């Protein structure tokens, strides 16, 4: 039987099923993008996104840098380049990282196309079906999207109200290849673990012989006090750190970078070649120019103040509006973009979201259920405050509180 | 035993073995990057790269577009965006493709970060260990880098001096998920298959029920006559085409795009989210602006002439210098960037490369061995001519001919 002889519709309209890999099939089942669509509906007060505020984009500096690069370095900026990244960008980032207190050379850095590609690269490097993989609970939903492609065997890392708790780590960690952690202003909880807990995590990593993958997209966004040093300071020989320019420069450029021992960078460079050859030469040179012109020194303090102000407004609004209930609590972040709200066990956050979207001034947020690799909980909520004006933050939180009260009464 | 108690060196100097996935371990064994390093050595006349010529970069148009985007659309250009790509870019590309003769809407397009990411995305979508996968022989080396991550079961597609020959395809194709083909100005051979062969390939795809993945990086680079239509014209319901802006605009921007039925684009969009969220918003808007300002109409004819001239010089030089020998032959491309040289069976192209690198005016090329998934041959060579001046093309080909003659005498 020849299938072409049986087709009656025009071939442009035929739908032939795709013989998908198991990995791609797992990806299609993920829920995250549905919630993204809800959060992005026009007219909605959205605490759903993880977008940085456009107020924080240094547009003039970027424009000047783009112009400079295309005047001075056009041929190079528009040509193919090395998989590890442009030398001046790697050097500028190494100087910045070293200055924060962890010895770093350009050879310890590889550029990637934003944090999300970094997550996929780590998935490629360490994970495959059955690979034992330690993960926080809750953890970053976008990371789960990348890791799910590889089908690892998740084992939950223990935590308490202060975040990841290495004292409680034991034999369940043995045989794991890797722990995925976000020690600073975690997504989704906003929590930061202490230097003491970081030191203990490094000890456990050595004791049970696993690697630490530290995702650090928000480390620069502290409100007052600088957070403790990167895990690289505590376990340099077995830590791979992923940083991004998305929150300090612009997410639209898609620029991230790894910090790791040189032998790991060499391995990553081969993978990066297979994944996309290299990150845009043009956006790399543009970013290097911004750094050289003092981006971090001049621009970051301003961004931190914007984030701090929005966090304070939301924390006040929660204090004012939320019903008094022993099971209702939220985190008080000291940096970053998120507050994590825990509701009574009886409340389903997806149902709360549906009610909030039907309110006269509709409100969206990300239900916590998207942030668990294991033992999902349905009574948690991630609130993002940075792109919403103070007035709308207050209105939005009032709406959530009202909807919650009506559910508690029912 | 606690490993931390036994360390005597400073942790920054310790090398801890990486518990790599099988996929990453396969990637580390690939040879391609070694040859890349040879080809890029300073002072060497290099026919090794696949770089487009910088003469062909429309620097002024790109600069004007960058400036326009950052003046009119800065907030959007610097922010996160949708995984499928920016609407105006998808629409501009759809208009261009439709005008070439294959019905195409914006919904049939997804943007990716250059062709190499496209290859990895296809690997993710279709391949996994044991998946039956039809592949040309020889085929593009960079594609093998991406596919090798997935460990598919390669089956060779039959070919002759005119390229892929679907008449010879039979039962060995049954059960394959996908065929990877480059029907137009193939990398590495430079060959183009006829409309008749394309029609037959479509028939075979229907008969044996596999998908066609058409890689088309060079289709716009014809010297005189336009090549036959894309495989999408012959098997629209089961063809996925990958195009790139690397050769018509700039490879440094890392901009590619897929053309496929809408239901396939939807599946790819989910994967793209997991792989890197989306391609740079800024470079997408910049490219859309270049297209709107007539990039294809104004700029492409000039690029085609540059490539044609270089191809002619190399073909003449080969005719003039190569030893007359019944087993020495080369392809005569009518577009694209490559000539494929076949040497007598007794000649090892890697040894020839070593000799050419030791010549007074050293010459590099890519040994053909890097371009086989199966049944590797050691007596073939890929020659790239576009970044070398006519004079150096003549000198380089003379050197290769001299080294070859000395090997034939030995």
PDB file of C-alpha atoms in Angstrom, chain A residues 36 42 90 162 167 177 211 217 242 252 260 329 339 352 369 387 401 404:
ATOM      1  CA  UNK A  36       2.516  31.503  30.715  1.00  0.00           C
ATOM      2  CA  UNK A  42      -3.865  41.679  28.000  1.00  0.00           C
ATOM      3  CA  UNK A  90      35.081  36.294  28.991  1.00  0.00           C
ATOM      4  CA  UNK A 162      15.242  28.934  55.496  1.00  0.00           C
ATOM      5  CA  UNK A 167      22.187  19.005  57.670  1.00  0.00           C
ATOM      6  CA  UNK A 177      25.718  12.865  39.638  1.00  0.00           C
ATOM      7  CA  UNK A 211      28.666  17.904  41.516  1.00  0.00           C
ATOM      8  CA  UNK A 217      20.269  34.513  37.854  1.00  0.00           C
ATOM      9  CA  UNK A 242      25.337  29.616  35.731  1.00  0.00           C
ATOM     10  CA  UNK A 252      16.214  40.068  24.876  1.00  0.00           C
ATOM     11  CA  UNK A 260      33.587  26.257  36.232  1.00  0.00           C
ATOM     12  CA  UNK A 329       2.387  32.564  55.121  1.00  0.00           C
ATOM     13  CA  UNK A 339       7.581  35.977  46.899  1.00  0.00           C
ATOM     14  CA  UNK A 352      -7.773  30.479  43.060  1.00  0.00           C
ATOM     15  CA  UNK A 369       2.364  23.233  41.163  1.00  0.00           C
ATOM     16  CA  UNK A 387       6.914  44.678  36.234  1.00  0.00           C
ATOM     17  CA  UNK A 401      -7.062  38.145  49.205  1.00  0.00           C
ATOM     18  CA  UNK A 404      -9.062  33.537  48.853  1.00  0.00           C
TER      19      UNK A 404
END
